[in-house]
Short mmCIF file of C-alpha atoms and ligand atoms in Angstrom, two decimals:
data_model
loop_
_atom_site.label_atom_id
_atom_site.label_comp_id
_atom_site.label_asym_id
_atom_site.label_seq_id
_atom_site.Cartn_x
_atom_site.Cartn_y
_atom_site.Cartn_z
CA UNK A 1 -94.37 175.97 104.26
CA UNK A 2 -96.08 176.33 107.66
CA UNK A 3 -99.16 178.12 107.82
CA UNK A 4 -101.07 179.41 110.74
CA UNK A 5 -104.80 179.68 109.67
CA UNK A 6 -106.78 177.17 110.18
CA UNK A 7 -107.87 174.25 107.74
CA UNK A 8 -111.34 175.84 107.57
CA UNK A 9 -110.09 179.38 106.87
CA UNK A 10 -107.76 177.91 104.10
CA UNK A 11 -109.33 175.25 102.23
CA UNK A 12 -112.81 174.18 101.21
CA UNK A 13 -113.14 172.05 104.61
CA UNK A 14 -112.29 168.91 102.67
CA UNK A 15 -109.30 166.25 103.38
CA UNK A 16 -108.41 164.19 100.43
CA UNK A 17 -106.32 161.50 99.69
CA UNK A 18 -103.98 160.62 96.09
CA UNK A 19 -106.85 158.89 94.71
CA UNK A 20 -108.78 161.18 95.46
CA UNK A 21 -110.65 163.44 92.83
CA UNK A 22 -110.59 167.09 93.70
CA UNK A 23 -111.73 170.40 91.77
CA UNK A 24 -107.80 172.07 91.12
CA UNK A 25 -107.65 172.11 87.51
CA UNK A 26 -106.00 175.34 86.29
CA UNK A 27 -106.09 174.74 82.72
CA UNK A 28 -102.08 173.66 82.67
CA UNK A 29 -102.21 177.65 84.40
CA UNK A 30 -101.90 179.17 80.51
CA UNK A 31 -101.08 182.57 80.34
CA UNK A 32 -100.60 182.52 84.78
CA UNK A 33 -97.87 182.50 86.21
CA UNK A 34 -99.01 184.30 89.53
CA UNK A 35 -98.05 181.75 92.49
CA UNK A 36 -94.18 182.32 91.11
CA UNK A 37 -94.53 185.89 91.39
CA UNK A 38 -94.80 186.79 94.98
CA UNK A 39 -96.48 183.46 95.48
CA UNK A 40 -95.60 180.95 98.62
CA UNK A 41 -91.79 180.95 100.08
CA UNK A 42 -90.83 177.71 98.50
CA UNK A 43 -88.95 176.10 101.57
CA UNK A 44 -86.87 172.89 100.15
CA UNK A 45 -86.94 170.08 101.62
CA UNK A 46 -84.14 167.69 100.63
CA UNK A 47 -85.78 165.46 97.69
CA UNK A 48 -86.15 168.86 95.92
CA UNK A 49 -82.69 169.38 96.63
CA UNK A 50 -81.37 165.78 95.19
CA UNK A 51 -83.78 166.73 92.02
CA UNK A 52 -82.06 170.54 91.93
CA UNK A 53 -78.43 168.74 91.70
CA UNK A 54 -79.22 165.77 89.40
CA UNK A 55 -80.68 168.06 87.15
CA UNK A 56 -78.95 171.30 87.02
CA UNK A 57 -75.53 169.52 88.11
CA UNK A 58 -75.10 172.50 90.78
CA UNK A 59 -74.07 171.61 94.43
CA UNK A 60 -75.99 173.07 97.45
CA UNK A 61 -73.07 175.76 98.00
CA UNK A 62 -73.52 176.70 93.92
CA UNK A 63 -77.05 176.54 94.46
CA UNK A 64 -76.58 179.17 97.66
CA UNK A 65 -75.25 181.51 95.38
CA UNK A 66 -77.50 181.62 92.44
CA UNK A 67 -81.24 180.87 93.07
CA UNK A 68 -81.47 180.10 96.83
CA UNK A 69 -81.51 181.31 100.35
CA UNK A 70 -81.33 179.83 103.64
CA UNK A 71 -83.99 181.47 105.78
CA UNK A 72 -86.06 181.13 109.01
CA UNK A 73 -88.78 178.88 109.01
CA UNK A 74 -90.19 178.08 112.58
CA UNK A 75 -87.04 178.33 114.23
CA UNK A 76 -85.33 176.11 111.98
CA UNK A 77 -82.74 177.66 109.35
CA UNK A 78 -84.07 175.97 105.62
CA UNK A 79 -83.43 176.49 102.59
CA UNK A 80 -85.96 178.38 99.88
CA UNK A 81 -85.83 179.82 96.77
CA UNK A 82 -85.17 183.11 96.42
CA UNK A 83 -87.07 185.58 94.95
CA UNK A 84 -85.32 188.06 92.48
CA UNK A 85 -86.78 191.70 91.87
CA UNK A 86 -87.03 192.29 88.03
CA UNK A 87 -85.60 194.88 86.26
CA UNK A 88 -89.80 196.02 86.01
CA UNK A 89 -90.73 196.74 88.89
CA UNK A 90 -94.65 196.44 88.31
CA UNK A 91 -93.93 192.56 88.08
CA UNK A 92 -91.86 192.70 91.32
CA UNK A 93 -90.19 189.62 92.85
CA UNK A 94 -89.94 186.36 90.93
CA UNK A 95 -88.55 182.89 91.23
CA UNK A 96 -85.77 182.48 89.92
CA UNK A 97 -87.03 179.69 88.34
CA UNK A 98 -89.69 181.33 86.14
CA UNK A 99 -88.74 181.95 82.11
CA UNK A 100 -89.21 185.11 80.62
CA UNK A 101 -92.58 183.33 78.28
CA UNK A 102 -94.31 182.67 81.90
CA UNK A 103 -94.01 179.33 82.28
CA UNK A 104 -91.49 177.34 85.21
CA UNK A 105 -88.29 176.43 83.38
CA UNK A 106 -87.21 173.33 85.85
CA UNK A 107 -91.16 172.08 85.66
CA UNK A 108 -90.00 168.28 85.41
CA UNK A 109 -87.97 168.91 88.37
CA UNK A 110 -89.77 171.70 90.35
CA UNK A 111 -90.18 171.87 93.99
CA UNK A 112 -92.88 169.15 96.01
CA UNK A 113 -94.37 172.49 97.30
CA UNK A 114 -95.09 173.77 93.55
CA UNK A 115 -96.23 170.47 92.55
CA UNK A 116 -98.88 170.70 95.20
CA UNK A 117 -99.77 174.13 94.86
CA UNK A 118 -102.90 175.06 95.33
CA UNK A 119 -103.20 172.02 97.33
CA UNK A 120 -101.32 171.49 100.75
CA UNK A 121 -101.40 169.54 103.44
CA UNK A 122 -103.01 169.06 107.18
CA UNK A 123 -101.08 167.60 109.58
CA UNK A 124 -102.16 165.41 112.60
CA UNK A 125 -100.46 163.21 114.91
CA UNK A 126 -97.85 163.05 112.23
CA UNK A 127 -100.17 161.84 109.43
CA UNK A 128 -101.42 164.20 106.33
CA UNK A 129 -104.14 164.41 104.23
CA UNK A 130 -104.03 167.03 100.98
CA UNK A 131 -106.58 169.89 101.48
CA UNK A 132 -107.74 172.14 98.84
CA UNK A 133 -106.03 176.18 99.61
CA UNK A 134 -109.51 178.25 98.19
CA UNK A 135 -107.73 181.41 98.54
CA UNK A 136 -104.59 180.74 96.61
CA UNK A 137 -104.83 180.35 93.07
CA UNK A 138 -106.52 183.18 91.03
CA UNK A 139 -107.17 181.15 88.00
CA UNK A 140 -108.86 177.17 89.27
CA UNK A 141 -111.61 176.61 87.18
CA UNK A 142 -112.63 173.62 89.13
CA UNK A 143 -112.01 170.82 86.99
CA UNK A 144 -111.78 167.63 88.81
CA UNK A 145 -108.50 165.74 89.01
CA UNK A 146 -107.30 162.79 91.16
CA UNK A 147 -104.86 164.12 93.26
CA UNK A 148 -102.14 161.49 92.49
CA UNK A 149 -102.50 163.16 89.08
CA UNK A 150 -101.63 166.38 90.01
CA UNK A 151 -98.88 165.53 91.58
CA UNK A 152 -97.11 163.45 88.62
CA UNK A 153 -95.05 162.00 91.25
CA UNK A 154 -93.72 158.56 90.45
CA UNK A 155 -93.76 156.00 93.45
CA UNK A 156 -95.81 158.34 95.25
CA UNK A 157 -95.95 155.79 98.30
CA UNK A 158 -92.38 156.18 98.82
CA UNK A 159 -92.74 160.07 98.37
CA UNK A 160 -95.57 160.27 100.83
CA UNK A 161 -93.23 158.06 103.27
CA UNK A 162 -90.60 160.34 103.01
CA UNK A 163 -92.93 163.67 103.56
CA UNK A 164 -94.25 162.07 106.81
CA UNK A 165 -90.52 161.19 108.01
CA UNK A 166 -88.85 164.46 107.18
CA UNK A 167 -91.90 166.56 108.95
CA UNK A 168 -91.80 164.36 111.77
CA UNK A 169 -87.97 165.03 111.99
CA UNK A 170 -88.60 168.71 111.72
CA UNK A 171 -91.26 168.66 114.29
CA UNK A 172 -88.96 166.60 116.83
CA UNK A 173 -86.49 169.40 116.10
CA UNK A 174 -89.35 172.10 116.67
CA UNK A 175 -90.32 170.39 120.11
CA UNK A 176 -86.90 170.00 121.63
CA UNK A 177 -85.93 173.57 120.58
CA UNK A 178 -89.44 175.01 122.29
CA UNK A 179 -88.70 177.94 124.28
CA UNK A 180 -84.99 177.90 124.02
CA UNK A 181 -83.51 181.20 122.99
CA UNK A 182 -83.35 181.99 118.95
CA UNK A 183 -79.71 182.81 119.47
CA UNK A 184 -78.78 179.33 121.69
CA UNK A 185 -75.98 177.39 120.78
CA UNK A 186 -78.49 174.41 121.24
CA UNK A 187 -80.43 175.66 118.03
CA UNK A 188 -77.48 176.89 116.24
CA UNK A 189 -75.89 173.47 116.63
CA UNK A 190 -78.88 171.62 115.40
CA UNK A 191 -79.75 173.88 112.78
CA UNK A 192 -76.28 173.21 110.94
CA UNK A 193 -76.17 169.35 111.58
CA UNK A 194 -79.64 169.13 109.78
CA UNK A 195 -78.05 171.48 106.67
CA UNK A 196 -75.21 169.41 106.98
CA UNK A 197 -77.05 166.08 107.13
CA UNK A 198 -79.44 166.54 104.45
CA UNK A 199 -78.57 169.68 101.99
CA UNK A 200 -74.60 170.02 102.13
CA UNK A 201 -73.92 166.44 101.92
CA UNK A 202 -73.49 164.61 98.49
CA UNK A 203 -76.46 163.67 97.16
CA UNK A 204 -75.14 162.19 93.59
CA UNK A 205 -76.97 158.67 94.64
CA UNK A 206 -79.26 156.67 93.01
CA UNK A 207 -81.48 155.37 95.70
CA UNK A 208 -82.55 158.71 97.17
CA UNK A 209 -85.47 157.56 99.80
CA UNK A 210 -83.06 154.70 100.90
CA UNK A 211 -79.94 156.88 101.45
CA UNK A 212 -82.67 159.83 102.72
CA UNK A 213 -83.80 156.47 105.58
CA UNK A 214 -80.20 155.82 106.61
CA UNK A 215 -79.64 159.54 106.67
CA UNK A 216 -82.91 160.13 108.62
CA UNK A 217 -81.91 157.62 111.69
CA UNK A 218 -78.94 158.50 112.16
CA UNK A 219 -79.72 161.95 112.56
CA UNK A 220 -82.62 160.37 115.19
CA UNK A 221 -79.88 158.59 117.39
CA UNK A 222 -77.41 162.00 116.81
CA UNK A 223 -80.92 164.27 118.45
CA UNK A 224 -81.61 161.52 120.76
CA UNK A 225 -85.35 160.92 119.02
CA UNK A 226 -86.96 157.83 119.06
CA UNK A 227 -87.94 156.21 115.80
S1 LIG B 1 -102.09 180.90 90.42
FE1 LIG B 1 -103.07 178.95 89.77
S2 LIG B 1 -103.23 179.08 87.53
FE2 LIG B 1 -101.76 180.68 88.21
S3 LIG B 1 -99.76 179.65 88.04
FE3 LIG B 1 -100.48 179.37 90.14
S4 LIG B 1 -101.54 177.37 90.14
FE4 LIG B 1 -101.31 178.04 88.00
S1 LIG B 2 -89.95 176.55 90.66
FE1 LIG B 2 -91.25 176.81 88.87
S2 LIG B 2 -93.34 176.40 89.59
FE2 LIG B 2 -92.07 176.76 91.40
S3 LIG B 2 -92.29 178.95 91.85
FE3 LIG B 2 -90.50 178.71 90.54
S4 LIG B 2 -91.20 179.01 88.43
FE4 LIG B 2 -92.99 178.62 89.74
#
């Protein structure tokens, strides 16, 4: 997700790094389930996509029809998940993902931008570092945790890697689309090679960040980008 306040009106002014400790304990968010009700739009990127298939065994297209939605994100069509309106309507639009006893029901496998949440991250000359979002979750107690723990990510190198690639792909796309018209062939065209390139292709592979690389250049020599 993009967001256009800036660091200092979002976070506590802090940049951290994974082994870093910051204050974003939530107390495994008992009895919350508040950023999954009307919380961020979960775009995807594709590693959450690879995880959604391996897991669930759905394709992209199966995916598209159940607990998805491809929507507008900067000027670039994405995927996200979609929120469904309950048959209450006091609790009003919920992932799809989120079980009836509160708690995420694909947790082992849930989305990079849930595993983060309340953190995010700052981006500069196509580098991040994880900021704390103050104004997000209504239940941080401030408990101090590294954030490599937070994250539970295994071979977080490789997962940071692949963050910094795919943004800096998405911002190439961004740059060369600036000012063209929304409804330009141009965009249209490079909106569907990048869902065809990363989200509708087959992603029943082992290596993901290898077969994400080979994926990722080519689609740098196909947009003319320099690596
Ligand atoms: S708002 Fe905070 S405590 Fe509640 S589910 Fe989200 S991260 Fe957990
Ligand atoms: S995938 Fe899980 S953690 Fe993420 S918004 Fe949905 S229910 Fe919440």
């Amino acid at each position: 997700m993009w967001r256009e306040e800036t660091v200092e009106e979002l976070s506590d002014g802090r940049f951290y790094t994974a082994n870093d400790m910051v204050k974003v304990g939530t107390d495994d968010c008992r009895g919350c389930a508040d950023c999954c009700r009307m919380g961020p739009v979960i775009v995807l990127d594709p590693l959450d996509v690879f995880e959604l298939n391996r897991f669930l065994g759905q394709s992209f297209e199966e995916l598209l029809n159940e607990t998805i939605e491809l929507k507008v994100i900067d000027g670039l069509i994405l995927p996200a998940l979609k929120l469904l309106q309950k048959e209450s309507q006091e609790e009003g639009m919920v992932c799809p993902y989120l079980g009836e006893d509160g708690r995420c029901t694909i947790h082992d496998f849930r989305p990079g931008i849930c595993r983060l949440y309340p953190l995010g991250r700052s981006w500069e000359n196509g580098e991040f570092r994880y900021i704390l979002q103050v104004n997000e979750c209504t239940h941080c107690n401030g408990t101090k945790i590294k954030v490599k723990k937070w994250l539970g990510i295994p071979n977080l190198a490789a997962y940071e890697a692949f963050c910094r690639d795919w943004h800096e792909l998405l911002a190439s796309a961004r740059r060369l689309l600036e000012g063209t018209d929304p409804e330009s062939k141009l965009r249209n065209q490079i909106c569907i090679y990048l869902l065809r390139q990363f989200y509708l292709c087959d992603w029943n592979v082992d290596d993901f960040y290898g077969v994400f690389a080979q994926r990722r250049a080519e689609a740098m020599r196909y947009l003319g980008f320099s690596s």
